[in-house]
Structures are given as C-alpha cells and as structure tokens.
mmCIF file of C-alpha atoms and ligand atoms in Angstrom:
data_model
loop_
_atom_site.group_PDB
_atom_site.id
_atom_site.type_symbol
_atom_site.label_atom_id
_atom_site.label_comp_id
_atom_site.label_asym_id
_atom_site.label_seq_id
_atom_site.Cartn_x
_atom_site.Cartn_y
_atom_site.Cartn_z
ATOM 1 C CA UNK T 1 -13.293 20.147 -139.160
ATOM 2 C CA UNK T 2 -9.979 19.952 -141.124
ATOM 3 C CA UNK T 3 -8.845 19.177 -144.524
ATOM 4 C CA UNK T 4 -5.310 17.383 -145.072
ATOM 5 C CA UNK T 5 -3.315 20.031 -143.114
ATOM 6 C CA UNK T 6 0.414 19.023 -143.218
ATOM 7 C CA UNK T 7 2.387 19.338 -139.625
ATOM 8 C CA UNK T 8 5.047 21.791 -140.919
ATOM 9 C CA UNK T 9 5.326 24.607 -143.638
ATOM 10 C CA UNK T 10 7.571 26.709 -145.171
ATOM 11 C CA UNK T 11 7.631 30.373 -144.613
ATOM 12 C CA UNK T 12 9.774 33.278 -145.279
ATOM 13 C CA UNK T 13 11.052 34.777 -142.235
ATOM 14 C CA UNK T 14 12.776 38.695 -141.446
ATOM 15 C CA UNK T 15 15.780 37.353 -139.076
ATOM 16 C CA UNK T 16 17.617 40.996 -139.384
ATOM 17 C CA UNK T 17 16.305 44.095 -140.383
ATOM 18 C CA UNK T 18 18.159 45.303 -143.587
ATOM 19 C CA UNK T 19 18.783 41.715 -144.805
ATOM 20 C CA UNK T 20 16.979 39.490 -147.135
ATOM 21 C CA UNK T 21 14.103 37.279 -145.792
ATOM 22 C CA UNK T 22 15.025 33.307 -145.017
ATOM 23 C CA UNK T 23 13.126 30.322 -146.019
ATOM 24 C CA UNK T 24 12.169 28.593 -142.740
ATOM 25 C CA UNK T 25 10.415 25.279 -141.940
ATOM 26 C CA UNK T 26 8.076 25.896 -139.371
ATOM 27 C CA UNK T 27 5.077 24.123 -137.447
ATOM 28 C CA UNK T 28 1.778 25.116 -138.834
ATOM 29 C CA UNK T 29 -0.218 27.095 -136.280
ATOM 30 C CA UNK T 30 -2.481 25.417 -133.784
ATOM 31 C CA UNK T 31 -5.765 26.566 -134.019
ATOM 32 C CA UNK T 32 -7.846 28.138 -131.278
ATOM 33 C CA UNK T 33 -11.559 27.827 -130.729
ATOM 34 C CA UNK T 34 -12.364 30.941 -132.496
ATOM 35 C CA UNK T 35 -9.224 30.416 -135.146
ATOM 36 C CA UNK T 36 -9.475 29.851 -138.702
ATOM 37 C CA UNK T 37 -6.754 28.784 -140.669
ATOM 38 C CA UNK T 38 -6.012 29.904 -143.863
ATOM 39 C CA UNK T 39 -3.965 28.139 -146.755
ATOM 40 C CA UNK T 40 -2.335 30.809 -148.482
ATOM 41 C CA UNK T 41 -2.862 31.200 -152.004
ATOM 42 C CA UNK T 42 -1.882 34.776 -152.807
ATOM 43 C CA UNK T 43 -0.745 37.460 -151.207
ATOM 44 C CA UNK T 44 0.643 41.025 -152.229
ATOM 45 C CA UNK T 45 3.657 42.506 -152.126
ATOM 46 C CA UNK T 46 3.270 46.264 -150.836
ATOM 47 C CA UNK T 47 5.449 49.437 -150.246
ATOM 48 C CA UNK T 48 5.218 49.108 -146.525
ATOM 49 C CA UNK T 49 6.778 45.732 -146.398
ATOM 50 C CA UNK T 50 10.228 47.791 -147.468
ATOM 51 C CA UNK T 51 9.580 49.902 -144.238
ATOM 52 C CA UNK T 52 9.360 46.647 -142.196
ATOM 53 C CA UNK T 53 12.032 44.822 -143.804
ATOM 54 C CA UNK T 54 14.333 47.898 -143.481
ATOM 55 C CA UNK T 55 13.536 48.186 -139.969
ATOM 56 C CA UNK T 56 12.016 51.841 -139.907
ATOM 57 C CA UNK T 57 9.368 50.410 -137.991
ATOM 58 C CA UNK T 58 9.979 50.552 -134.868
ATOM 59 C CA UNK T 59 6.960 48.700 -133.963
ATOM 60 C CA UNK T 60 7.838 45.347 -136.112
ATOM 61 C CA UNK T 61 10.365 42.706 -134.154
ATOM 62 C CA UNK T 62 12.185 39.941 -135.033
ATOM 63 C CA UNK T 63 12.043 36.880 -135.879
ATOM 64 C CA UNK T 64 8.499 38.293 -138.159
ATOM 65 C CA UNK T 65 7.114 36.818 -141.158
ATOM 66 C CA UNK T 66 5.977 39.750 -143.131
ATOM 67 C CA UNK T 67 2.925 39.598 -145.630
ATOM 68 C CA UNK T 68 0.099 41.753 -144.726
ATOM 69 C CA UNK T 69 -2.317 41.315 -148.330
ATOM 70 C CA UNK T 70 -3.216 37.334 -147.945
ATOM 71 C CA UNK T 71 -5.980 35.851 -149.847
ATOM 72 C CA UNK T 72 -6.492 31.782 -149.571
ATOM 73 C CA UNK T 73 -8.764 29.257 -148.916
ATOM 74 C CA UNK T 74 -10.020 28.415 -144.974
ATOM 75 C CA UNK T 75 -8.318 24.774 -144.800
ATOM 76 C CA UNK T 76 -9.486 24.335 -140.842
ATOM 77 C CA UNK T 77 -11.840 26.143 -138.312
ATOM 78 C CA UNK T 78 -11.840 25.994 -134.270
ATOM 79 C CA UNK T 79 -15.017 24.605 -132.606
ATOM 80 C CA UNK T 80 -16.580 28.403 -131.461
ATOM 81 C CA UNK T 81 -16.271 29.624 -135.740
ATOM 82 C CA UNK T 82 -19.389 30.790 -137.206
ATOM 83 C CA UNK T 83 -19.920 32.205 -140.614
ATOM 84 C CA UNK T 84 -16.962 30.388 -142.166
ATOM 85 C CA UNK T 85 -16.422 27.132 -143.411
ATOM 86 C CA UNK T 86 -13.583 25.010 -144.888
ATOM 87 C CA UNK T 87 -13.380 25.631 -148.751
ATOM 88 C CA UNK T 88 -14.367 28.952 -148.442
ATOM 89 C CA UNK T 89 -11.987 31.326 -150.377
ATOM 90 C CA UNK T 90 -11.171 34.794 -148.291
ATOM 91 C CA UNK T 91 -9.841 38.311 -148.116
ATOM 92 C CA UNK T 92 -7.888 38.949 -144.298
ATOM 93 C CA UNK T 93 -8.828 42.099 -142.389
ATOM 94 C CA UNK T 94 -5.333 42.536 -141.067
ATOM 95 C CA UNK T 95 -6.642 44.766 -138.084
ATOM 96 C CA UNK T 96 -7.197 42.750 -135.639
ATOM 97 C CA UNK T 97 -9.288 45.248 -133.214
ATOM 98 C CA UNK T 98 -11.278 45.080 -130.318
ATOM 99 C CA UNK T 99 -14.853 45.969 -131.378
ATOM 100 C CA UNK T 100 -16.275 47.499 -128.692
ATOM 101 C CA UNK T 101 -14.906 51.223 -129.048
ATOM 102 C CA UNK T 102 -16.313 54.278 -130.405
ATOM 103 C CA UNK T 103 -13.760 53.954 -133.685
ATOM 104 C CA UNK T 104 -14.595 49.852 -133.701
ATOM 105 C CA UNK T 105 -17.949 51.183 -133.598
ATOM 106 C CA UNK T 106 -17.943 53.589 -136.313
ATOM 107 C CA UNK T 107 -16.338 51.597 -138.782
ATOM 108 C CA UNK T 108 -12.975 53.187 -138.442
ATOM 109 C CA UNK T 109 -11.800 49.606 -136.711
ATOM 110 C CA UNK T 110 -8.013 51.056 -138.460
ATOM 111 C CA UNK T 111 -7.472 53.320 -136.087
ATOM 112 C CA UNK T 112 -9.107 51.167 -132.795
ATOM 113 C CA UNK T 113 -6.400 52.451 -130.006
ATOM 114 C CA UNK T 114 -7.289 48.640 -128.447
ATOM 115 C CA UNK T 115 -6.178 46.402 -131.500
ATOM 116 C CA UNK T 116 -4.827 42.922 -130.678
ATOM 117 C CA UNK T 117 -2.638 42.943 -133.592
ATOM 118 C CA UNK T 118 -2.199 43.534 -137.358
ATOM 119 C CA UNK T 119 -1.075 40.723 -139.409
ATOM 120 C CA UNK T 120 2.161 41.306 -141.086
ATOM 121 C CA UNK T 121 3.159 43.896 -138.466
ATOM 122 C CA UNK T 122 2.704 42.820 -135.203
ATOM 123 C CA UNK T 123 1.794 38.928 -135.447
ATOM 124 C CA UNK T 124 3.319 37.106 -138.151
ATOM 125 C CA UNK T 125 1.851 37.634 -142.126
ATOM 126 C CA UNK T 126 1.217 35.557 -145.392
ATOM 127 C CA UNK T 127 4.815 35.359 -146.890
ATOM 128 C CA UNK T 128 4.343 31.473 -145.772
ATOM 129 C CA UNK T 129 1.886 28.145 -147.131
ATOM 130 C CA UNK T 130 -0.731 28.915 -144.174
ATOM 131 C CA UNK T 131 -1.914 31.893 -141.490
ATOM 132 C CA UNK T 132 -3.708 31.347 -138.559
ATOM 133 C CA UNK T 133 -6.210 34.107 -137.803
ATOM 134 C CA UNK T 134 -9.444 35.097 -135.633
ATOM 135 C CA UNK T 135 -12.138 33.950 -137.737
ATOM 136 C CA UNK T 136 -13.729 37.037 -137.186
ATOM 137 C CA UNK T 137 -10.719 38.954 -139.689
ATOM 138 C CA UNK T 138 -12.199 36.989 -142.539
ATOM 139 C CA UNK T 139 -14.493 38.029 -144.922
ATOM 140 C CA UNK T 140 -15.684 35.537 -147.643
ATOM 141 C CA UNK T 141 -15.061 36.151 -151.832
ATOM 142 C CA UNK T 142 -17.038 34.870 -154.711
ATOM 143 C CA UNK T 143 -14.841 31.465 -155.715
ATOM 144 C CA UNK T 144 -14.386 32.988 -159.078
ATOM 145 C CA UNK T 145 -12.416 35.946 -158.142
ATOM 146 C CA UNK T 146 -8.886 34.762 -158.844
ATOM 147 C CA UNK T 147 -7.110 34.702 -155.638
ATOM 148 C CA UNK T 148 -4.294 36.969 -157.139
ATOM 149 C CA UNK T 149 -7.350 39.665 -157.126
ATOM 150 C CA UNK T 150 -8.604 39.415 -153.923
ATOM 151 C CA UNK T 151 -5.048 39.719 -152.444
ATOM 152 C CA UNK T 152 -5.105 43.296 -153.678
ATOM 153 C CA UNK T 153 -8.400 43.809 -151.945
ATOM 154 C CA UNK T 154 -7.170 43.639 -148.220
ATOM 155 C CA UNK T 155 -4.776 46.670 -148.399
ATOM 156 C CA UNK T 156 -4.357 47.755 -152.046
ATOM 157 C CA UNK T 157 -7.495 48.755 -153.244
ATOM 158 C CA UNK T 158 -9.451 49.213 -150.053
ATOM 159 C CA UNK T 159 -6.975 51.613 -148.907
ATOM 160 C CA UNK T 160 -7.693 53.817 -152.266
ATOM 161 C CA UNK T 161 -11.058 53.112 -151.501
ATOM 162 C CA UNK T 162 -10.843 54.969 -147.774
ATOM 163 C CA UNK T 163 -8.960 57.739 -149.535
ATOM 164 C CA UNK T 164 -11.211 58.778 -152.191
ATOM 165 C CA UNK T 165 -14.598 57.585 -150.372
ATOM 166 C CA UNK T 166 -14.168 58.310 -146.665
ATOM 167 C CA UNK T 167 -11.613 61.050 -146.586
ATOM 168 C CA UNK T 168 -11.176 62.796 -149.617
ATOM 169 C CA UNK T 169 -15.138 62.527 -149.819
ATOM 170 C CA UNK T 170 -14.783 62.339 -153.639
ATOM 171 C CA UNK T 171 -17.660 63.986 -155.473
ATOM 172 C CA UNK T 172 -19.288 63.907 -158.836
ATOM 173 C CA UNK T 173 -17.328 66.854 -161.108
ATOM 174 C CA UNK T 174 -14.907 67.297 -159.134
ATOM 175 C CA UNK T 175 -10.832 67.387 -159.718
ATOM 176 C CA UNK T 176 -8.602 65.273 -157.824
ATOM 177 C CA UNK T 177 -4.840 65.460 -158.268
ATOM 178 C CA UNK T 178 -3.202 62.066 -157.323
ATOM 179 C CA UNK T 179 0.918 61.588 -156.668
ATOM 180 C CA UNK T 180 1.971 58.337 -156.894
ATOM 181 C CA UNK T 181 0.615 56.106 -159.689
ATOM 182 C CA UNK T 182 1.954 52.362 -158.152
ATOM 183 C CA UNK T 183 -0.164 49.724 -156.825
ATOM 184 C CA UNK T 184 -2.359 51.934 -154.904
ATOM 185 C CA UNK T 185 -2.757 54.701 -157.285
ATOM 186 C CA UNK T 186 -3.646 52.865 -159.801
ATOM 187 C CA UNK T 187 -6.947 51.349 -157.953
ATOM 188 C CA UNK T 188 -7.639 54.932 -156.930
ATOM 189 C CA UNK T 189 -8.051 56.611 -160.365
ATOM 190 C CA UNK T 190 -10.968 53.828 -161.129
ATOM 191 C CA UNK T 191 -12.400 54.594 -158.120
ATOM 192 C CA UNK T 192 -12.532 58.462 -158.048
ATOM 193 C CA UNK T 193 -13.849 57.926 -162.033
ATOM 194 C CA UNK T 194 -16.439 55.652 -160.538
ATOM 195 C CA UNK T 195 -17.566 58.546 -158.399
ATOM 196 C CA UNK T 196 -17.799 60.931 -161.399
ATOM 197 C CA UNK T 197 -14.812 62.786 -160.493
ATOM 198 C CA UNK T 198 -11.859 63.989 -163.001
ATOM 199 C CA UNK T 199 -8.215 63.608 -162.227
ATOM 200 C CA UNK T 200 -4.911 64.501 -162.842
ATOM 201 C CA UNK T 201 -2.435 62.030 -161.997
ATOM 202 C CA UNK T 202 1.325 62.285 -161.238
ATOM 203 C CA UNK T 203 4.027 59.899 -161.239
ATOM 204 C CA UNK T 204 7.952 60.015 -161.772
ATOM 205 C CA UNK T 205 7.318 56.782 -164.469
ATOM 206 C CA UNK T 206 6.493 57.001 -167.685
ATOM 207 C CA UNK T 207 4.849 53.249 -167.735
ATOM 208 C CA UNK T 208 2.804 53.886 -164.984
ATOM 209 C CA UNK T 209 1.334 57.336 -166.597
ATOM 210 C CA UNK T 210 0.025 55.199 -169.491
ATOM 211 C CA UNK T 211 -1.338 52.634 -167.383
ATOM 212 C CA UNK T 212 -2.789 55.524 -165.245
ATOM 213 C CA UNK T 213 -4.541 56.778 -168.476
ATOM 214 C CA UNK T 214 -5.791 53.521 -169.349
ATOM 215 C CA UNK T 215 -7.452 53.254 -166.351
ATOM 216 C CA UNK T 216 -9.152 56.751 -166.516
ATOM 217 C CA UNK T 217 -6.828 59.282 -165.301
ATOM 218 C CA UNK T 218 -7.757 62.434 -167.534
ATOM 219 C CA UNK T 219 -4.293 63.852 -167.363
ATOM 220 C CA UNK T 220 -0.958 62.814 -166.634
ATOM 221 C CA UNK T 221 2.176 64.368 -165.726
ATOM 222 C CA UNK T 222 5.587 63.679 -165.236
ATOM 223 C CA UNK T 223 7.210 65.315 -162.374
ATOM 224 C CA UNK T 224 10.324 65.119 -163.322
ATOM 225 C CA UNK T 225 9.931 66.522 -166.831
ATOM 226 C CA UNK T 226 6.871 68.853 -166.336
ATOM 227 C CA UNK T 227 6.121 71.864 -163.828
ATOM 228 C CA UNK T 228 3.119 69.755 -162.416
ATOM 229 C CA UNK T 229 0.924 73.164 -160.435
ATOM 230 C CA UNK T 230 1.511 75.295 -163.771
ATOM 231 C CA UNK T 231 -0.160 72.174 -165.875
ATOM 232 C CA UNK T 232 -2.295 71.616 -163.083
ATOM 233 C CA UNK T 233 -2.968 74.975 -162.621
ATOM 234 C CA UNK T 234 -3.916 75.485 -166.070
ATOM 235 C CA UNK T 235 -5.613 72.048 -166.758
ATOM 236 C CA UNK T 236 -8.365 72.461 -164.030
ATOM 237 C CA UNK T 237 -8.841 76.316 -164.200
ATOM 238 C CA UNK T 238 -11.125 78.006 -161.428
ATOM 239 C CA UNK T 239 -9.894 78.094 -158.101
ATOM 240 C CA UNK T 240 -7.665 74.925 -158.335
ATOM 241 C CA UNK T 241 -8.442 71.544 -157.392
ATOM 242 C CA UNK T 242 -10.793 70.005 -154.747
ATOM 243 C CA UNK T 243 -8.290 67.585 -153.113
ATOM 244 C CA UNK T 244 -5.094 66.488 -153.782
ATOM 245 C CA UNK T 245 -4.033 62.536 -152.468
ATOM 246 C CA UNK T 246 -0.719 61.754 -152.167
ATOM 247 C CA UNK T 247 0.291 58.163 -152.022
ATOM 248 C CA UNK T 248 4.152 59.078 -151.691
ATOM 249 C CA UNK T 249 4.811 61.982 -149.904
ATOM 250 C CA UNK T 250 8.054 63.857 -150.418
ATOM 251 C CA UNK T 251 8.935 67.152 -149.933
ATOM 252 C CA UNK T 252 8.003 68.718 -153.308
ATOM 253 C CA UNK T 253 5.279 66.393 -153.562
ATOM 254 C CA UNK T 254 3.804 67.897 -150.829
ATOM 255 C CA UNK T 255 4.532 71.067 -151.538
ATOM 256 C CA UNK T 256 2.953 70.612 -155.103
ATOM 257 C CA UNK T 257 -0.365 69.356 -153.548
ATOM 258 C CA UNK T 258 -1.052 72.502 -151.459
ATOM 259 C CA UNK T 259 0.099 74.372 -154.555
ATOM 260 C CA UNK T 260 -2.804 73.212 -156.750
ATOM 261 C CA UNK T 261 -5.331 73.473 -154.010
ATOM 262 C CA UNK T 262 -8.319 75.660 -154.041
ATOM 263 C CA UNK T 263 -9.494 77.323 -150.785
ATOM 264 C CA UNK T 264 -10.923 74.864 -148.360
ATOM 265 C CA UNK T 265 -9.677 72.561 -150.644
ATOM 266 C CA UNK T 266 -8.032 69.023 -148.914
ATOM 267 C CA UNK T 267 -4.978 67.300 -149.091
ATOM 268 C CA UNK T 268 -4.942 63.378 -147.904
ATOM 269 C CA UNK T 269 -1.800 61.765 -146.796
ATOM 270 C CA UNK T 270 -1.417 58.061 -147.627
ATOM 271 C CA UNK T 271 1.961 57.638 -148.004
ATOM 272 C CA UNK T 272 4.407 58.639 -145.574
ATOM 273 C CA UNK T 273 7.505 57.797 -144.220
ATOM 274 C CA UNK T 274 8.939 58.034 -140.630
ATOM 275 C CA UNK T 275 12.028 60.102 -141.854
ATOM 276 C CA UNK T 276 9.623 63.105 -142.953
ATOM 277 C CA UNK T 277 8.921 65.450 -144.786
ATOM 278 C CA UNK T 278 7.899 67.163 -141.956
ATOM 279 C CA UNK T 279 7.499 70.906 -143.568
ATOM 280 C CA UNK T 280 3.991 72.216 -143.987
ATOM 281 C CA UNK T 281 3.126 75.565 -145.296
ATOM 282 C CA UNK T 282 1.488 76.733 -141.945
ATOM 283 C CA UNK T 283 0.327 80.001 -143.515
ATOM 284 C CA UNK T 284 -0.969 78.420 -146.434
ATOM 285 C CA UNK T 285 -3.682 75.980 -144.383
ATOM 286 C CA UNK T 286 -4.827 78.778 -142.146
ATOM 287 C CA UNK T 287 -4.911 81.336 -145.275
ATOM 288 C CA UNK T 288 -6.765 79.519 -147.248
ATOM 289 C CA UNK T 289 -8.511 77.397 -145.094
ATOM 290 C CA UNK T 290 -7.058 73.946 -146.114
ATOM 291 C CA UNK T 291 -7.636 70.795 -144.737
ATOM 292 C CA UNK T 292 -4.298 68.337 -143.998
ATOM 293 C CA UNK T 293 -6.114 64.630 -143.818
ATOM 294 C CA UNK T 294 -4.553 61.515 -142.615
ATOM 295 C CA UNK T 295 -6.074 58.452 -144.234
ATOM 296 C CA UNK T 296 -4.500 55.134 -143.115
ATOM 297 C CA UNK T 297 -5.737 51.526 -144.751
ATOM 298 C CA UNK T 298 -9.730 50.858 -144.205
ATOM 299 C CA UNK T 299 -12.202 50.040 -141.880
ATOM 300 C CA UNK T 300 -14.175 46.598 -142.675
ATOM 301 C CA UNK T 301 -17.166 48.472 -144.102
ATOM 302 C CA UNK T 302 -14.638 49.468 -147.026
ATOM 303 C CA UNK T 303 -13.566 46.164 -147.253
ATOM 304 C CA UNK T 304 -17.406 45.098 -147.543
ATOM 305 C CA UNK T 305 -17.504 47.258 -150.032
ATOM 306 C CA UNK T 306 -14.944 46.781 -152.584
ATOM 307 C CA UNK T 307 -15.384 42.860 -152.047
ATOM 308 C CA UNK T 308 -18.779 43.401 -153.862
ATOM 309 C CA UNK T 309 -16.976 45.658 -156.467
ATOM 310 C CA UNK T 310 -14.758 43.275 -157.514
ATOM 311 C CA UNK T 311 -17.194 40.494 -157.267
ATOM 312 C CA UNK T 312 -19.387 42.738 -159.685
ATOM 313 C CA UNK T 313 -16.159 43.575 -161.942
ATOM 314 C CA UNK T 314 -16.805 47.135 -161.483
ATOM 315 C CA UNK T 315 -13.233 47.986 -161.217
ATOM 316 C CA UNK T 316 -10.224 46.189 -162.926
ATOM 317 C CA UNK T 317 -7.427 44.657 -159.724
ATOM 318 C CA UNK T 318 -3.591 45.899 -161.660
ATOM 319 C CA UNK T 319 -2.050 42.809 -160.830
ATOM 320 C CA UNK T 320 1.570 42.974 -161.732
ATOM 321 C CA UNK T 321 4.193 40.383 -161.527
ATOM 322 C CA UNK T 322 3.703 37.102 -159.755
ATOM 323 C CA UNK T 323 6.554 35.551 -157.806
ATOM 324 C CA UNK T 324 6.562 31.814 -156.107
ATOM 325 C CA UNK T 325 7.183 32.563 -152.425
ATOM 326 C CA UNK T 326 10.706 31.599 -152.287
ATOM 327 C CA UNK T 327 10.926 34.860 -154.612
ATOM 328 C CA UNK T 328 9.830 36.952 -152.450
ATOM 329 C CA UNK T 329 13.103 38.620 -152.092
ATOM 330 C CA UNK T 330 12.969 39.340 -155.653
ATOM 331 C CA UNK T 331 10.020 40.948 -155.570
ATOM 332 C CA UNK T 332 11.138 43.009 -152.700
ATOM 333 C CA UNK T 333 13.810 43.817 -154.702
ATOM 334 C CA UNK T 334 11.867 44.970 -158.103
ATOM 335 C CA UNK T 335 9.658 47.065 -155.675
ATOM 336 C CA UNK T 336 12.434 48.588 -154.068
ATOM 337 C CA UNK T 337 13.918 49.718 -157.420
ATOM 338 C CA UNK T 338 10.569 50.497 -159.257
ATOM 339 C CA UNK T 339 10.446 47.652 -161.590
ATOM 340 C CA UNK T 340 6.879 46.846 -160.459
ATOM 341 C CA UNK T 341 4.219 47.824 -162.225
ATOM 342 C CA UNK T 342 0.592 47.816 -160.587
ATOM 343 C CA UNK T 343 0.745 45.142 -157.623
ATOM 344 C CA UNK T 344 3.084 42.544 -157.467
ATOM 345 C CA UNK T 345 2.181 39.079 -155.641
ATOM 346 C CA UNK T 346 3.417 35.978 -154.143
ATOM 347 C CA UNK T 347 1.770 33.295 -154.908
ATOM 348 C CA UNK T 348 3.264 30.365 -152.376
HETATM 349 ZN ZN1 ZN X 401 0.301 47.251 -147.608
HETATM 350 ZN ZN1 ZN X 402 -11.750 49.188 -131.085
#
C-alpha cells in the first residue's frame, strides 16, 4: 500500500567530517517486507549531531545523512507490517535492537550489545524528505500533536525522561541539581516537578535560566557569575542534594555536582564528550558513598511513556527555532554557538 511516493528526494548529506552538510538528490529507499517508510515532517536538531558532524565519533562514516529526532507521517508499508498503516503520524525509536536479550528484555533496548543500527548514527537519519525504517521502530502519535512536538519526543524529552525516572529515580521532596538548561534540560525540570521533586538548575545563559524558571525550576544559577555549591549549598540545607544530572559535563561541572551531593547521594551523566573530563574525585565516591550513573537516551517503555504525556499535555515540548531543511547548516551553526534556545527543528 503506497501513497504518491516520488522516485527521488532531497537530503542533506555529511561528505567530510568538519564541513558543512550538502544538499543531495537521492533515490528514495526501497522498502522491505517489514519496512515502513516515513515522510519526514519534522525532525530535531540535537547536541550530538555537532559530535557527528565534527567527526568525534568514531563510530559515524561517510557519506551519512545525520538526523536522529524524526517525526512524519508513514507514506508506504512492506507486505509483513502490522500495527501501522499509511497516514499514521509517528515518533522513530532510533535503536534499532535485537529484542531477544536480557537488556531488549528489560526495557533497556539503549544499551542492547546486538543492535542493528541507530538511525542518524549508524544508518542514515531524517535531515532528508523520507526515512526508511523497520516498522517495528515506530510508535504511533495522536494526529493532533504537531509534528514539531513529537520530534522532540524521540531523543529530547525521553532522554530527560530516563534520567530523572529510571536513573536518577526522582522522588517526591526531593532536590535535584540540573547543569545544562538547553533542549534537554529544559524537558527535565517539568519532569522532575511532575514527580514532586524541587530543583536547582544551572546554566552559563541567562535566557535559558528564565525559561528554566518558567518551566518550574525553583532556583537558578549562573555559573559563571555565582559560586553554584555555596548557593546550592545554602539553598537546599541538610545534607546536600539527592542527585545531581548533568546534561554537559565539564570539568567544574562535574566537580560542582559531587560538591553539592549528600552521602549516598547520585550523580547522572548525560552529557559527555569523548575528549573528557576524565577526573573523578575517587575519595569522594568511596567516602561518602556516592553513586556515578551513566544514563544514555531511553528504552521504548520511556518512549511509551512520554508519547501519552504529551498526548495528555502534561508537559509543555520547548520547541525553539524552525529551519527548512536546506537550513540545516544554519541551525547547526546557531547550536554550535548557543543561539538556540529550547530545541531547534528542521522541518523539510
Ligand atoms: Zn540527540
Ligand atoms: Zn537486545
């Protein structure tokens, strides 16, 4: 079953590593018997994509067309599909993993040591008119979520979402000290205020403090302008705070969130970046007991979850600018030299 699919498409293509992206016309993909293929209609524009663009990593090859947050409408399914139909409008689980492990089975399919791909990484992304995926990596959206919304579900917010639910284990009453108040951050003050908790968040970026207070943060502070464990320190009181989340990961960032911890408090890494830092206070985990948590994207129960969320308008997607796709250097660009605020899309 198909619906007015043209032969050829454009798409933006990563040639060399360090250079801007080309617009290419390409053959749409053929699509397999357990396929579906997806017009694009949104898709965001995220940190990582200046790692792969950059080429530090080592993982991504050329010729790739980036794009890992799509959201669009399923334009044409292979013969074996079940559970999705033409017209229906999706969000892409870019994990493509093998389902049958213990981590597949557990509902940590992000961290499946069998996956087949990820979709802006490995196989080619959204930052093009269509994307041909297993049907299997769709899951289906309300029609009236705007598509620009459900781009930031895929990566965006569900990644906050396995931060503050899974990992961080975010409780009712408790504080949570946040680094980083961009696209992700932003998503992960609503949730940890859904959850009843109180948070401090920090941020370099005066804009994005008052957009972090809009959206519930309870304090803000500017690193660069503020000693951020003093204010902290003094702010929460008690032993310190129950875990710190760090969605950018420097040095003193780091060193700030095992500053403000309490004993067997946590801290959860969600940034990071393969040149380090490296340098963790050794003495301070085992001291104090402290627990050093990796948290990377979101398994599809997460996914499941925030889909309903946003279908319920229970928390508010920071869309930021939109750019047409042949802008998608631009937007690369304004990301790479913090003129973003909240998520920025292409919308092709
Ligand atoms: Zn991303
Ligand atoms: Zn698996």
């Amino acid at each position: 079953m198909e619906t007015r699919v043209p032969s050829t498409m454009r798409a933006m293509t990563l040639e060399e590593f360090g250079k801007p992206l080309v617009e290419r016309t390409i053959p749409v993909p053929e699509v397999g018997p357990n396929d579906a293929l997806v017009r694009i209609r949104a898709c965001g524009v995220c940190g990582t994509d200046l790692k792969i663009t950059a080429g530090k990593l080592n993982f991504v090859k050329t010729p790739h067309i980036p794009g890992h947050e799509p959201a669009g409408e399923v334009v044409a399914v292979g013969s074996d599909v079940r559970g999705v139909q033409v017209g229906d409008h999706v969000a892409v689980a870019i994990y493509l993993n093998c389902g049958e492990c213990d981590y597949c089975r557990t509902g940590r399919e992000q961290i499946c040591p069998h996956l087949r791909g990820r979709v802006g990484f490995t196989i080619d992304g959204a930052y093009a008119d269509y994307l041909r995926v297993p049907s299997t990596a769709l899951r289906v959206v309300a029609p009236d979520v705007p598509f620009e919304d459900i781009a930031l579900l895929g990566d965006c917010i569900t990644t906050a979402w396995n931060a503050i639910s899974v990992r961080a284990d975010v409780r009712e009453g408790q504080w949570v000290y946040m680094t980083g108040a961009g696209g992700i951050g932003l998503h992960a003050i609503q949730l940890a205020k859904l959850r009843g908790a109180r948070v401090i968040a920090v941020d370099v970026d005066d804009e994005k403090l008052s957009l972090a207070r809009r959206f519930g943060a309870d304090l803000t502070l500017n690193a660069l302008a503020e000693d951020v464990v003093a204010r902290t320190r003094e702010t929460v009181g008690g032993d310190g705070v129950d875990a710190a989340i760090d969605f950018v990961v420097t040095q003193s960032a780091l060193d700030a969130d095992f500053a403000v911890l309490r004993p067997d408090g946590a801290v959860i890494l969600v940034g990071y970046n393969p040149d380090g830092p490296s340098l963790v206070r050794t003495m301070d985990i085992a001291l104090s007991e402290f627990r050093l948590i990796g948290s990377r994207a979101s398994g599809l129960r997460e996914l499941d979850e925030m889909i309903k969320m946003i279908e319920e308008r229970r928390i508010k997607p920071v869309v930021g600018r939109t750019y047409a796709l042949e802008e998608v250097n631009q937007a690369l660009d304004d990301l790479r030299n913090n003129r973003v605020i909240g998520r920025a899309v292409v919308v092709p």
